CSV table of C-alpha atoms in Angstrom, one decimal:
chain,number,residue,atom,x,y,z
G,1,PRO,CA,22.3,14.6,-23.8
G,2,THR,CA,21.2,16.9,-21.0
G,3,SER,CA,20.0,15.7,-17.6
G,4,LYS,CA,16.5,16.8,-18.5
G,5,LEU,CA,16.4,14.8,-21.7
G,6,LEU,CA,17.9,11.7,-19.8
G,7,LEU,CA,15.2,12.1,-17.2
G,8,GLN,CA,12.4,12.2,-19.8
G,9,GLN,CA,13.8,9.1,-21.5
G,10,GLU,CA,14.1,7.2,-18.2
G,11,ALA,CA,10.5,8.2,-17.2
G,12,LYS,CA,9.2,6.7,-20.4
G,13,LEU,CA,11.1,3.5,-19.8
G,14,ASP,CA,9.8,2.9,-16.3
G,15,ILE,CA,6.1,3.7,-16.0
G,16,SER,CA,5.7,1.8,-12.7
G,17,ASP,CA,4.5,3.8,-9.7
G,18,SER,CA,8.0,3.7,-8.1
G,19,GLY,CA,9.5,4.7,-11.5
G,20,GLN,CA,7.1,7.7,-11.7
G,21,LYS,CA,8.0,8.7,-8.2
G,22,ALA,CA,11.7,8.4,-8.9
G,23,ALA,CA,11.3,10.5,-12.0
G,24,ILE,CA,9.4,13.2,-9.9
G,25,ALA,CA,12.2,13.1,-7.3
G,26,ALA,CA,14.9,13.4,-10.0
G,27,GLU,CA,13.0,16.3,-11.7
G,28,VAL,CA,12.3,18.4,-8.6
G,29,VAL,CA,15.8,18.1,-7.1
G,30,ARG,CA,17.4,19.7,-10.2
G,31,PRO,CA,18.7,23.2,-9.4
G,32,ASP,CA,16.3,24.9,-11.7
G,33,THR,CA,14.5,27.9,-10.2
G,34,ALA,CA,11.7,27.9,-12.8
G,35,GLY,CA,11.2,24.2,-12.4
G,36,LYS,CA,11.0,24.5,-8.6
G,37,ARG,CA,8.4,27.3,-8.8
G,38,ARG,CA,6.3,25.1,-11.2
G,39,TRP,CA,6.5,22.2,-8.8
G,40,LEU,CA,5.7,24.4,-5.8
G,41,GLU,CA,2.5,25.4,-7.7
G,42,LYS,CA,1.7,21.8,-8.5
G,43,ILE,CA,2.2,20.8,-4.8
G,44,ASN,CA,-0.1,23.7,-3.7
G,45,HIS,CA,-2.8,23.3,-6.4
G,46,SER,CA,-2.5,20.0,-8.2
G,47,ALA,CA,-4.8,17.0,-8.3
G,48,LEU,CA,-1.8,14.7,-8.5
G,49,PRO,CA,-2.1,11.8,-6.1
G,50,PHE,CA,-0.8,12.6,-2.6
G,51,ALA,CA,2.0,10.0,-2.7
G,52,LYS,CA,3.5,11.7,-5.7
G,53,LEU,CA,3.1,15.2,-4.2
G,54,ARG,CA,4.8,14.0,-1.1
G,55,VAL,CA,7.8,12.8,-3.1
G,56,ALA,CA,8.0,16.2,-4.7
G,57,MET,CA,7.8,17.9,-1.3
G,58,GLU,CA,10.5,15.8,0.2
G,59,ASN,CA,12.9,16.4,-2.7
G,60,LEU,CA,12.2,19.9,-3.8
G,61,TYR,CA,14.7,21.7,-1.6
G,62,PRO,CA,17.7,19.6,-0.5
G,63,SER,CA,20.0,21.2,2.0
G,64,SER,CA,22.6,21.9,-0.6
G,65,GLN,CA,20.2,24.3,-2.4
G,66,GLY,CA,19.8,26.9,0.2
G,67,GLN,CA,19.6,29.9,-2.2
G,68,LEU,CA,16.9,28.2,-4.3
G,69,GLN,CA,15.0,27.4,-1.1
G,70,ALA,CA,15.3,31.0,0.0
G,71,SER,CA,14.0,32.3,-3.3
G,72,THR,CA,10.5,31.0,-2.5
G,73,ALA,CA,10.6,31.1,1.3
G,74,GLU,CA,8.3,34.1,1.8
G,75,GLN,CA,5.9,32.8,-0.9
G,76,ARG,CA,5.6,29.5,1.0
G,77,LEU,CA,5.0,31.2,4.3
G,78,SER,CA,2.5,33.7,2.9
G,79,GLN,CA,0.5,30.8,1.4
G,80,LEU,CA,0.6,28.6,4.5
G,81,ALA,CA,-2.7,29.7,6.1
G,82,ALA,CA,-4.6,29.2,2.8
G,83,LEU,CA,-3.1,25.8,2.3
G,84,ASP,CA,-3.8,24.9,5.9
G,85,ALA,CA,-7.4,25.8,5.5
G,86,GLU,CA,-7.7,24.0,2.1
G,87,LYS,CA,-5.7,20.9,2.5
G,88,ASP,CA,-6.2,17.9,4.8
G,89,PRO,CA,-4.1,17.2,7.9
G,90,VAL,CA,-2.2,14.3,6.1
G,91,PHE,CA,-1.1,16.8,3.4
G,92,MET,CA,0.0,19.4,6.0
G,93,ARG,CA,1.8,16.8,8.1
G,94,SER,CA,4.1,16.2,5.1
G,95,TYR,CA,4.1,19.8,3.8
G,96,ALA,CA,5.4,21.4,7.0
G,97,PRO,CA,8.6,19.4,7.6
G,98,ALA,CA,9.5,19.5,3.9
G,99,LEU,CA,8.6,23.0,2.9
G,100,LEU,CA,8.7,25.3,5.9
G,101,PRO,CA,11.8,27.4,5.2
G,102,ARG,CA,14.8,26.5,7.3
G,103,GLN,CA,18.2,27.8,6.6
G,104,CYS,CA,19.9,27.9,9.9
G,105,SER,CA,19.9,31.6,10.0
G,106,HIS,CA,18.5,34.4,12.1
G,107,ALA,CA,16.5,35.6,9.1
G,108,SER,CA,14.7,32.3,8.6
G,109,MET,CA,14.0,32.1,12.3
G,110,LEU,CA,12.3,35.5,12.1
G,111,TRP,CA,10.3,34.5,9.0
G,112,LEU,CA,8.9,31.5,10.9
G,113,GLU,CA,8.2,33.5,14.1
G,114,LYS,CA,6.5,36.2,12.0
G,115,ALA,CA,4.4,33.6,10.2
G,116,LEU,CA,3.3,32.0,13.5
G,117,GLN,CA,2.3,35.3,15.0
G,118,ALA,CA,0.5,36.6,11.9
G,119,THR,CA,-1.6,33.5,11.4
G,120,PRO,CA,-3.4,32.5,14.6
G,121,GLU,CA,-6.1,30.7,12.5
G,122,LEU,CA,-3.7,27.9,11.6
G,123,SER,CA,-4.6,24.4,12.7
G,124,ALA,CA,-3.1,23.1,15.9
G,125,GLN,CA,-1.0,20.7,13.9
G,126,THR,CA,0.4,23.4,11.6
G,127,GLN,CA,1.1,25.7,14.6
G,128,ARG,CA,3.0,22.9,16.2
G,129,ASN,CA,5.0,22.2,13.1
G,130,LEU,CA,5.9,25.9,12.9
G,131,LYS,CA,6.9,25.9,16.5
G,132,GLN,CA,9.1,22.8,15.9
G,133,ALA,CA,10.7,24.5,12.9
G,134,ILE,CA,11.4,27.6,15.0
G,135,GLU,CA,13.0,25.4,17.7
G,136,LYS,CA,15.1,23.6,15.1
G,137,GLU,CA,16.2,26.9,13.7
G,138,GLN,CA,17.1,28.3,17.1
G,139,ARG,CA,19.1,25.1,17.9
G,140,CYS,CA,20.9,25.3,14.6
G,141,VAL,CA,21.7,29.0,14.9
G,142,LEU,CA,23.0,28.4,18.4
G,143,ILE,CA,25.3,25.6,17.4
G,144,LYS,CA,26.5,27.6,14.3
G,145,ASP,CA,27.2,30.7,16.5
G,146,THR,CA,29.0,28.6,19.1
G,147,LEU,CA,31.2,27.0,16.5
G,148,LYS,CA,32.2,30.5,15.3
G,149,LEU,CA,33.7,31.3,18.7
């Protein structure tokens, strides 16, 4: 059986809250572009309970899936201001660390800086999260460049 089929079978066996969250984590972590895009839409526009959305956010783009993360990076940044205006601070506090694009590259650093400059209407918290993401990218790029020497 495929991993998707096994996941569906397990989700039916364990209907507890923790079982449902584990099933969400297992589903979103799969390296499936279409599935990740569907979950990104669910995260942005779903009425699912926040606890389940947070699990999806935290597992959607593991560090080993950089190309998949890059495929929706611009989309996530372009939707950031609308999400920030629509969602509550608790949602955004989880969204930013999990879904702001970070790839330890000059390109992702520029994306984040451009997003910060282009959206002055962001809440103070989201601006701070963007600035922290930029700092982490700068630090990572500096380390990576230093190791190349």
